[in-house]
């Protein structure tokens, strides 16, 4: 899967409201706060090693 914001390979795939979005590591870090606010992170944390 490709990152939603650039052409890099996505490191993470996030699915919310039936929409699947790929994010590379950089853009994932970029969106981390936003994702956390919108509740996406709750679903992600089981699958990811997030150290911060
Ligand atoms: Zn990206």
Tab-separated table of C-alpha atoms and ligand atoms in Angstrom:
chain	number	residue	atom	x	y	z
A	1	UNK	CA	0.000	0.000	0.000
A	2	UNK	CA	1.105	3.515	-0.794
A	3	UNK	CA	1.142	6.447	1.573
A	4	UNK	CA	-1.917	8.668	1.255
A	5	UNK	CA	0.195	11.821	1.355
A	6	UNK	CA	3.217	10.933	-0.732
A	7	UNK	CA	4.570	8.249	-3.041
A	8	UNK	CA	6.405	6.254	-0.436
A	9	UNK	CA	5.482	2.788	0.671
A	10	UNK	CA	3.060	2.935	3.573
A	11	UNK	CA	4.358	1.672	6.883
A	12	UNK	CA	0.908	1.742	8.441
A	13	UNK	CA	-2.595	1.127	7.165
A	14	UNK	CA	-5.371	2.808	9.071
A	15	UNK	CA	-8.993	1.906	8.586
A	16	UNK	CA	-11.735	4.183	9.788
A	17	UNK	CA	-15.365	4.420	8.677
A	18	UNK	CA	-14.687	1.915	5.891
A	19	UNK	CA	-11.947	4.094	4.442
A	20	UNK	CA	-8.492	2.589	4.412
A	21	UNK	CA	-5.586	4.992	4.412
A	22	UNK	CA	-1.917	4.135	4.130
A	23	UNK	CA	0.689	6.249	5.859
A	24	UNK	CA	4.458	6.181	5.616
A	25	UNK	CA	6.405	6.520	8.829
A	26	UNK	CA	6.965	10.252	8.428
A	27	UNK	CA	3.373	11.056	7.702
A	28	UNK	CA	2.190	8.718	10.384
A	29	UNK	CA	4.217	10.688	12.920
A	30	UNK	CA	2.805	13.839	11.314
A	31	UNK	CA	-0.750	12.671	11.830
A	32	UNK	CA	-0.233	11.005	15.150
A	33	UNK	CA	-1.821	13.795	17.146
A	34	UNK	CA	-4.710	14.105	14.755
A	35	UNK	CA	-5.236	10.370	14.720
A	36	UNK	CA	-5.184	10.298	18.468
A	37	UNK	CA	-7.795	13.043	18.644
A	38	UNK	CA	-10.106	11.290	16.238
A	39	UNK	CA	-9.778	7.978	18.010
A	40	UNK	CA	-7.949	6.143	15.269
A	41	UNK	CA	-5.095	5.406	17.584
A	42	UNK	CA	-7.264	3.230	19.789
A	43	UNK	CA	-7.586	0.766	16.956
A	44	UNK	CA	-3.977	1.097	15.919
A	45	UNK	CA	-2.217	0.537	19.151
A	46	UNK	CA	-2.848	-3.165	19.220
A	47	UNK	CA	-1.006	-3.580	15.956
A	48	UNK	CA	1.808	-1.108	16.306
A	49	UNK	CA	4.897	-0.581	18.346
A	50	UNK	CA	4.579	3.097	19.161
A	51	UNK	CA	7.225	4.219	21.540
A	52	UNK	CA	6.062	7.741	22.108
B	1	LIG	ZN1	3.942	9.825	3.309
